[in-house]
Amino acid sequence: MFRGMPSTNKTPASQKNRNHMPKRVCISMKPGNAGGPSSFARKLTAGLENRGIAVTYSLADRPYDAVLVVNATRELGALWQCKREGIRIVQRLGGLNWAHRFLPVGWKGFVLAEIRNQLMRLVRARIADAVVYQSHYAQDMWEQKYGPARVPTTIIYNGVDLSLFHPEGERYQPRAEVCLISVEGALGNDPWLIPVQVAQKLIEQGLDVELLMFGAPQFGVEAKLSKYPFVKFMGVVRNHDLPQYYRAALAYIYTDVVMGWCPNSVIEALACGTPVVGFRVGALPEMLGALCNDWCVEYGSDPFRMEEPKGIAQLATVVRKLAEDQEEARLAARRLAEERYGLEQMVDRYAAILFQEG
């Protein structure tokens, strides 16, 4: 289909004429109100614009100096035209879609997930001038399946506004002695309801627990959660309203064990001084670094086959230990966020790779 199309990196006169103008970048997606890629696009846009770099979300909205493809785009013709004109194209990648092979997404959801995989693979293999992976975990998944990319690659972790997500500020008042929190963009990918099981273990041990669960419900998860009186289902909450809930929680229970490539919610919790508890799989161990030794446990089965985790009781034990020394754990969480996950650091690195600075 694309055979014979030139892929020159020569800069045309129209592009050279922009050298004296303010920089402009196209992020080839229109962000919605949910988390995930949309949250990333909104934050990156704000950061770039604060640096005097204009942003458009349409490949048709010329001119621009660089393109950031978030995973993939269906506008391959427009992207190829950018390639021909020598406009720099950077692809940001998480991992491959795979959970649709186990979750009840229906035939349409299955086909769409496979198409997205092939679009991402095409951009990575034939079009991108550089690839940014969200984590080493995401990079390993791609390279194990398709080998190393043909272009330069780097890891850029997501970032959050450390002045918004901060330990100090308004705090939700839980109705129970122990408050736990779980935040996902789409709630329902965890068929085992891991946070619910952890809370149940703690209740069986005599603790008074309230579990706050956030996210857009799918696969009937809201009805399932209604059976547990200690669960408070919060649905989708604006990003700016989340810090008060993170601050109130003893621990954030992370559930997206395989599909989270560098989850914003983990970073948000850390920035609010909330320890993150989860399994030693996926991107979480590299995100937590040395803290993983105390806050993560073994999954105990094969998460890539959606097998039930065996480490629920161990997670409950981790939460109980956190209750014994909350102050030190909260300080460690915030310190990690400041060292690795500041929004300014993320935006600086994307600006550098988009415009080949430094």
Tab-separated table of C-alpha atoms in Angstrom:
chain	number	residue	atom	x	y	z
A	1	MET	CA	0.000	0.000	0.000
A	2	PHE	CA	2.802	2.392	0.875
A	3	ARG	CA	5.411	0.935	-1.495
A	4	GLY	CA	7.176	3.567	-3.522
A	5	MET	CA	6.390	6.434	-1.163
A	6	PRO	CA	9.518	8.487	-0.504
A	7	SER	CA	10.671	8.810	3.097
A	8	THR	CA	13.220	11.577	2.703
A	9	ASN	CA	14.286	13.644	5.697
A	10	LYS	CA	15.078	16.699	3.592
A	11	THR	CA	13.592	19.916	4.879
A	12	PRO	CA	11.469	21.744	2.272
A	13	ALA	CA	11.518	25.498	1.789
A	14	SER	CA	8.140	25.907	3.511
A	15	GLN	CA	9.546	24.283	6.602
A	16	LYS	CA	12.764	26.322	6.508
A	17	ASN	CA	10.700	29.502	6.412
A	18	ARG	CA	9.328	28.641	9.862
A	19	ASN	CA	12.739	28.728	11.518
A	20	HIS	CA	12.221	32.312	12.697
A	21	MET	CA	8.639	31.672	13.904
A	22	PRO	CA	7.474	30.322	17.289
A	23	LYS	CA	7.617	26.550	17.523
A	24	ARG	CA	4.442	24.581	16.945
A	25	VAL	CA	3.729	20.882	17.488
A	26	CYS	CA	0.868	18.614	16.461
A	27	ILE	CA	-0.259	16.062	19.048
A	28	SER	CA	-2.223	13.709	16.829
A	29	MET	CA	-5.138	13.046	19.161
A	30	LYS	CA	-7.956	15.121	20.601
A	31	PRO	CA	-7.940	14.568	24.357
A	32	GLY	CA	-11.173	13.681	26.086
A	33	ASN	CA	-12.155	14.104	29.720
A	34	ALA	CA	-10.906	10.734	30.938
A	35	GLY	CA	-7.468	9.734	32.166
A	36	GLY	CA	-4.795	7.752	30.353
A	37	PRO	CA	-3.597	9.210	27.021
A	38	SER	CA	-6.062	12.105	27.260
A	39	SER	CA	-4.703	13.142	30.647
A	40	PHE	CA	-1.182	12.957	29.255
A	41	ALA	CA	-2.091	15.071	26.212
A	42	ARG	CA	-3.775	17.756	28.323
A	43	LYS	CA	-0.816	18.039	30.684
A	44	LEU	CA	1.765	18.056	27.899
A	45	THR	CA	-0.178	20.692	25.989
A	46	ALA	CA	-0.328	22.989	29.010
A	47	GLY	CA	3.387	22.504	29.664
A	48	LEU	CA	4.393	23.191	26.070
A	49	GLU	CA	2.190	26.261	25.821
A	50	ASN	CA	3.722	27.604	29.035
A	51	ARG	CA	7.053	27.389	27.202
A	52	GLY	CA	5.727	29.364	24.247
A	53	ILE	CA	5.215	26.287	22.041
A	54	ALA	CA	1.855	26.249	20.249
A	55	VAL	CA	-0.103	22.996	20.036
A	56	THR	CA	-2.673	21.661	17.601
A	57	TYR	CA	-4.431	18.288	17.673
A	58	SER	CA	-5.126	18.085	13.940
A	59	LEU	CA	-2.645	16.924	11.307
A	60	ALA	CA	-4.566	19.079	8.830
A	61	ASP	CA	-3.915	22.234	10.866
A	62	ARG	CA	-0.668	23.303	9.178
A	63	PRO	CA	1.989	24.446	9.706
A	64	TYR	CA	3.823	22.745	12.573
A	65	ASP	CA	7.405	21.756	13.246
A	66	ALA	CA	6.951	18.301	14.768
A	67	VAL	CA	4.324	15.610	15.317
A	68	LEU	CA	3.773	13.537	18.436
A	69	VAL	CA	1.805	10.370	17.684
A	70	VAL	CA	0.229	9.048	20.884
A	71	ASN	CA	0.250	5.294	20.249
A	72	ALA	CA	-1.129	5.487	16.683
A	73	THR	CA	-3.417	7.372	14.319
A	74	ARG	CA	-5.844	6.384	11.591
A	75	GLU	CA	-4.723	9.417	9.549
A	76	LEU	CA	-1.872	7.527	7.930
A	77	GLY	CA	-2.051	9.498	4.689
A	78	ALA	CA	-1.505	12.812	6.493
A	79	LEU	CA	1.255	11.263	8.579
A	80	TRP	CA	3.021	9.951	5.485
A	81	GLN	CA	2.815	13.438	3.976
A	82	CYS	CA	4.585	14.802	7.069
A	83	LYS	CA	7.222	12.124	6.596
A	84	ARG	CA	7.751	13.129	2.974
A	85	GLU	CA	8.134	16.794	3.944
A	86	GLY	CA	10.757	16.063	6.583
A	87	ILE	CA	8.609	17.025	9.563
A	88	ARG	CA	9.916	15.212	12.616
A	89	ILE	CA	7.596	12.453	13.905
A	90	VAL	CA	7.900	11.099	17.445
A	91	GLN	CA	5.780	8.160	18.624
A	92	ARG	CA	4.823	7.711	22.279
A	93	LEU	CA	4.084	4.093	23.120
A	94	GLY	CA	2.686	2.086	25.963
A	95	GLY	CA	2.542	-1.656	25.540
A	96	LEU	CA	0.556	-3.780	23.140
A	97	ASN	CA	-3.152	-4.455	23.618
A	98	TRP	CA	-3.597	-8.006	24.844
A	99	ALA	CA	-6.298	-8.140	27.557
A	100	HIS	CA	-9.058	-8.194	24.918
A	101	ARG	CA	-8.169	-11.853	24.439
A	102	PHE	CA	-9.382	-12.580	27.967
A	103	LEU	CA	-11.960	-9.899	28.845
A	104	PRO	CA	-15.567	-9.963	27.533
A	105	VAL	CA	-15.135	-7.111	25.037
A	106	GLY	CA	-17.175	-8.698	22.232
A	107	TRP	CA	-16.066	-9.280	18.664
A	108	LYS	CA	-16.059	-5.557	17.817
A	109	GLY	CA	-13.848	-4.707	20.794
A	110	PHE	CA	-11.534	-7.584	19.903
A	111	VAL	CA	-11.145	-6.452	16.289
A	112	LEU	CA	-10.587	-2.804	17.260
A	113	ALA	CA	-7.861	-3.792	19.732
A	114	GLU	CA	-6.070	-5.829	17.069
A	115	ILE	CA	-6.349	-2.980	14.548
A	116	ARG	CA	-4.848	-0.572	17.098
A	117	ASN	CA	-1.950	-2.959	17.610
A	118	GLN	CA	-1.249	-3.080	13.882
A	119	LEU	CA	-1.492	0.715	13.520
A	120	MET	CA	0.976	1.210	16.380
A	121	ARG	CA	3.284	-1.381	14.853
A	122	LEU	CA	3.177	0.318	11.422
A	123	VAL	CA	4.028	3.756	12.808
A	124	ARG	CA	6.859	2.296	14.897
A	125	ALA	CA	8.299	0.249	12.023
A	126	ARG	CA	7.894	2.588	9.052
A	127	ILE	CA	7.092	6.179	9.997
A	128	ALA	CA	8.418	7.374	13.350
A	129	ASP	CA	11.784	9.177	13.574
A	130	ALA	CA	12.030	8.424	17.299
A	131	VAL	CA	10.077	6.342	19.809
A	132	VAL	CA	9.332	7.256	23.412
A	133	TYR	CA	8.303	4.390	25.674
A	134	GLN	CA	6.381	5.132	28.851
A	135	SER	CA	8.453	2.604	30.804
A	136	HIS	CA	11.048	-0.121	30.415
A	137	TYR	CA	8.200	-2.557	30.850
A	138	ALA	CA	6.441	-1.161	27.755
A	139	GLN	CA	9.686	-1.220	25.773
A	140	ASP	CA	10.367	-4.840	26.748
A	141	MET	CA	6.892	-5.887	25.602
A	142	TRP	CA	7.430	-4.368	22.146
A	143	GLU	CA	10.954	-5.667	21.698
A	144	GLN	CA	10.061	-9.189	22.790
A	145	LYS	CA	7.300	-9.270	20.175
A	146	TYR	CA	8.821	-7.296	17.289
A	147	GLY	CA	12.465	-6.675	18.121
A	148	PRO	CA	14.202	-3.309	18.690
A	149	ALA	CA	12.902	-0.256	16.857
A	150	ARG	CA	14.875	0.927	13.817
A	151	VAL	CA	15.061	4.496	15.202
A	152	PRO	CA	16.416	6.026	18.433
A	153	THR	CA	14.350	5.249	21.526
A	154	THR	CA	14.118	6.613	25.047
A	155	ILE	CA	12.085	6.202	28.230
A	156	ILE	CA	10.077	9.171	29.508
A	157	TYR	CA	7.915	8.501	32.536
A	158	ASN	CA	4.645	10.356	32.974
A	159	GLY	CA	4.610	13.362	35.281
A	160	VAL	CA	2.129	15.186	37.503
A	161	ASP	CA	1.756	18.710	38.800
A	162	LEU	CA	3.535	18.417	42.147
A	163	SER	CA	1.918	21.614	43.389
A	164	LEU	CA	-1.580	20.203	42.818
A	165	PHE	CA	-0.848	16.658	43.925
A	166	HIS	CA	0.715	17.422	47.281
A	167	PRO	CA	0.444	15.995	50.827
A	168	GLU	CA	-0.818	19.303	52.229
A	169	GLY	CA	-4.322	20.552	51.539
A	170	GLU	CA	-7.979	19.634	51.788
A	171	ARG	CA	-8.566	16.069	52.948
A	172	TYR	CA	-11.577	13.783	52.553
A	173	GLN	CA	-13.021	12.629	55.879
A	174	PRO	CA	-13.498	8.845	55.741
A	175	ARG	CA	-16.230	7.178	57.747
A	176	ALA	CA	-13.896	4.352	58.823
A	177	GLU	CA	-10.641	4.051	60.732
A	178	VAL	CA	-8.735	2.838	57.654
A	179	CYS	CA	-9.290	4.415	54.229
A	180	LEU	CA	-8.018	2.702	51.080
A	181	ILE	CA	-8.217	4.049	47.538
A	182	SER	CA	-8.168	2.651	44.008
A	183	VAL	CA	-8.210	4.902	40.933
A	184	GLU	CA	-8.471	3.663	37.339
A	185	GLY	CA	-9.454	5.346	34.100
A	186	ALA	CA	-11.731	2.405	33.285
A	187	LEU	CA	-12.887	0.375	36.264
A	188	GLY	CA	-13.632	-3.281	35.526
A	189	ASN	CA	-10.460	-4.615	33.902
A	190	ASP	CA	-9.647	-6.302	37.222
A	191	PRO	CA	-12.018	-9.307	37.292
A	192	TRP	CA	-10.786	-10.275	40.754
A	193	LEU	CA	-11.641	-6.951	42.451
A	194	ILE	CA	-8.232	-6.937	44.129
A	195	PRO	CA	-8.849	-3.859	46.339
A	196	VAL	CA	-12.128	-5.361	47.556
A	197	GLN	CA	-10.395	-8.601	48.490
A	198	VAL	CA	-7.657	-6.723	50.352
A	199	ALA	CA	-10.244	-4.697	52.265
A	200	GLN	CA	-12.144	-7.869	53.145
A	201	LYS	CA	-8.991	-9.468	54.540
A	202	LEU	CA	-8.417	-6.426	56.749
A	203	ILE	CA	-12.041	-6.424	57.928
A	204	GLU	CA	-11.717	-10.118	58.821
A	205	GLN	CA	-8.739	-9.118	60.964
A	206	GLY	CA	-10.887	-6.664	62.909
A	207	LEU	CA	-10.119	-3.372	61.133
A	208	ASP	CA	-12.739	-0.809	60.219
A	209	VAL	CA	-12.207	-0.111	56.489
A	210	GLU	CA	-13.639	2.182	53.840
A	211	LEU	CA	-12.580	1.577	50.232
A	212	LEU	CA	-12.916	4.403	47.709
A	213	MET	CA	-13.001	3.265	44.073
A	214	PHE	CA	-12.784	5.701	41.143
A	215	GLY	CA	-13.161	5.182	37.398
A	216	ALA	CA	-15.607	4.827	34.530
A	217	PRO	CA	-17.469	1.540	35.161
A	218	GLN	CA	-17.471	-1.230	32.600
A	219	PHE	CA	-18.290	-4.954	32.470
A	220	GLY	CA	-20.973	-4.470	35.147
A	221	VAL	CA	-18.474	-3.567	37.868
A	222	GLU	CA	-20.756	-1.001	39.537
A	223	ALA	CA	-23.356	-3.671	40.289
A	224	LYS	CA	-20.659	-5.959	41.668
A	225	LEU	CA	-19.317	-3.255	43.980
A	226	SER	CA	-22.797	-2.465	45.317
A	227	LYS	CA	-22.708	-5.804	47.159
A	228	TYR	CA	-19.955	-4.598	49.484
A	229	PRO	CA	-21.087	-2.081	52.132
A	230	PHE	CA	-17.519	-0.955	52.846
A	231	VAL	CA	-16.993	0.150	49.203
A	232	LYS	CA	-17.823	3.699	48.153
A	233	PHE	CA	-17.981	3.837	44.354
A	234	MET	CA	-17.051	7.357	43.239
A	235	GLY	CA	-17.218	7.047	39.449
A	236	VAL	CA	-15.257	9.575	37.366
A	237	VAL	CA	-13.963	12.578	39.319
A	238	ARG	CA	-12.185	15.623	37.911
A	239	ASN	CA	-8.416	15.450	38.182
A	240	HIS	CA	-8.288	18.585	40.342
A	241	ASP	CA	-10.648	16.980	42.874
A	242	LEU	CA	-8.621	13.794	43.393
A	243	PRO	CA	-5.853	14.992	45.765
A	244	GLN	CA	-8.170	15.262	48.780
A	245	TYR	CA	-9.016	11.561	48.444
A	246	TYR	CA	-5.425	10.414	47.964
A	247	ARG	CA	-4.386	12.350	51.082
A	248	ALA	CA	-7.017	10.618	53.199
A	249	ALA	CA	-5.954	7.095	52.225
A	250	LEU	CA	-3.576	4.904	54.168
A	251	ALA	CA	-2.653	3.191	50.895
A	252	TYR	CA	-3.446	3.162	47.193
A	253	ILE	CA	-4.199	-0.384	45.991
A	254	TYR	CA	-2.959	-0.725	42.418
A	255	THR	CA	-4.889	-3.236	40.305
A	256	ASP	CA	-3.950	-2.710	36.644
A	257	VAL	CA	-1.152	-5.232	37.053
A	258	VAL	CA	-0.270	-5.800	33.389
A	259	MET	CA	-1.984	-3.111	31.309
A	260	GLY	CA	-0.594	-0.057	33.102
A	261	TRP	CA	2.514	1.118	31.260
A	262	CYS	CA	3.177	4.114	33.542
A	263	PRO	CA	-0.109	4.848	35.305
A	264	ASN	CA	-0.803	8.448	36.250
A	265	SER	CA	-2.787	7.351	39.287
A	266	VAL	CA	0.282	5.711	40.831
A	267	ILE	CA	2.271	8.929	40.432
A	268	GLU	CA	-0.609	11.053	41.739
A	269	ALA	CA	-0.855	8.920	44.863
A	270	LEU	CA	2.896	9.102	45.482
A	271	ALA	CA	2.883	12.870	45.021
A	272	CYS	CA	0.154	13.154	47.678
A	273	GLY	CA	2.295	11.106	50.053
A	274	THR	CA	0.175	7.977	49.729
A	275	PRO	CA	2.057	4.641	49.606
A	276	VAL	CA	1.244	2.444	46.600
A	277	VAL	CA	0.641	-1.236	47.309
A	278	GLY	CA	0.537	-3.852	44.556
A	279	PHE	CA	2.055	-6.877	42.895
A	280	ARG	CA	5.599	-7.246	41.658
A	281	VAL	CA	4.572	-7.368	37.981
A	282	GLY	CA	4.178	-4.921	35.099
A	283	ALA	CA	5.550	-1.411	35.401
A	284	LEU	CA	4.955	-0.996	39.132
A	285	PRO	CA	8.314	-2.405	40.366
A	286	GLU	CA	10.357	-0.033	38.199
A	287	MET	CA	8.132	2.893	39.123
A	288	LEU	CA	8.528	2.320	42.856
A	289	GLY	CA	12.224	1.474	42.706
A	290	ALA	CA	13.583	0.465	46.118
A	291	LEU	CA	10.161	1.023	47.720
A	292	CYS	CA	8.939	-2.022	45.806
A	293	ASN	CA	10.766	-4.217	48.328
A	294	ASP	CA	8.364	-3.121	51.075
A	295	TRP	CA	5.191	-2.269	49.166
A	296	CYS	CA	4.914	-5.051	46.555
A	297	VAL	CA	4.322	-8.796	46.824
A	298	GLU	CA	4.452	-11.690	44.371
A	299	TYR	CA	1.396	-12.229	42.187
A	300	GLY	CA	1.667	-15.987	42.654
A	301	SER	CA	0.198	-17.034	39.282
A	302	ASP	CA	0.290	-15.881	35.638
A	303	PRO	CA	-1.232	-12.391	35.275
A	304	PHE	CA	-0.810	-12.497	31.478
A	305	ARG	CA	-3.380	-15.278	31.377
A	306	MET	CA	-5.710	-13.409	33.730
A	307	GLU	CA	-5.174	-16.029	36.428
A	308	GLU	CA	-6.372	-15.158	39.919
A	309	PRO	CA	-3.667	-13.584	42.103
A	310	LYS	CA	-2.437	-15.618	45.064
A	311	GLY	CA	-0.914	-12.749	47.012
A	312	ILE	CA	-4.032	-11.014	48.393
A	313	ALA	CA	-3.284	-11.929	52.011
A	314	GLN	CA	0.271	-10.629	51.627
A	315	LEU	CA	-1.062	-7.311	50.284
A	316	ALA	CA	-3.258	-6.996	53.362
A	317	THR	CA	-0.188	-7.607	55.519
A	318	VAL	CA	1.668	-4.800	53.713
A	319	VAL	CA	-1.224	-2.414	54.411
A	320	ARG	CA	-1.192	-3.320	58.113
A	321	LYS	CA	2.532	-2.631	58.305
A	322	LEU	CA	2.017	0.764	56.668
A	323	ALA	CA	-0.453	1.637	59.407
A	324	GLU	CA	2.320	1.156	61.977
A	325	ASP	CA	4.634	3.774	60.472
A	326	GLN	CA	2.604	6.057	58.255
A	327	GLU	CA	4.782	9.131	58.565
A	328	GLU	CA	7.948	7.548	57.161
A	329	ALA	CA	6.046	5.848	54.337
A	330	ARG	CA	4.330	9.088	53.328
A	331	LEU	CA	7.585	10.992	53.269
A	332	ALA	CA	9.185	8.273	51.113
A	333	ALA	CA	6.279	8.381	48.646
A	334	ARG	CA	6.464	12.143	48.214
A	335	ARG	CA	10.253	12.081	47.917
A	336	LEU	CA	10.073	9.558	45.058
A	337	ALA	CA	7.504	11.693	43.206
A	338	GLU	CA	9.716	14.766	43.516
A	339	GLU	CA	12.790	12.899	42.283
A	340	ARG	CA	11.266	11.181	39.250
A	341	TYR	CA	7.752	12.278	38.351
A	342	GLY	CA	7.528	16.057	38.186
A	343	LEU	CA	5.483	17.420	35.281
A	344	GLU	CA	8.119	20.012	34.372
A	345	GLN	CA	10.736	17.296	33.934
A	346	MET	CA	8.408	15.317	31.650
A	347	VAL	CA	7.558	18.334	29.468
A	348	ASP	CA	11.221	19.351	29.177
A	349	ARG	CA	12.158	15.911	27.912
A	350	TYR	CA	9.346	15.776	25.352
A	351	ALA	CA	10.238	19.243	24.079
A	352	ALA	CA	13.859	18.150	23.721
A	353	ILE	CA	13.066	15.039	21.689
A	354	LEU	CA	10.425	16.761	19.536
A	355	PHE	CA	12.790	19.570	18.547
A	356	GLN	CA	16.071	17.630	18.887
A	357	GLU	CA	17.381	19.917	21.583
A	358	GLY	CA	20.352	19.061	23.779
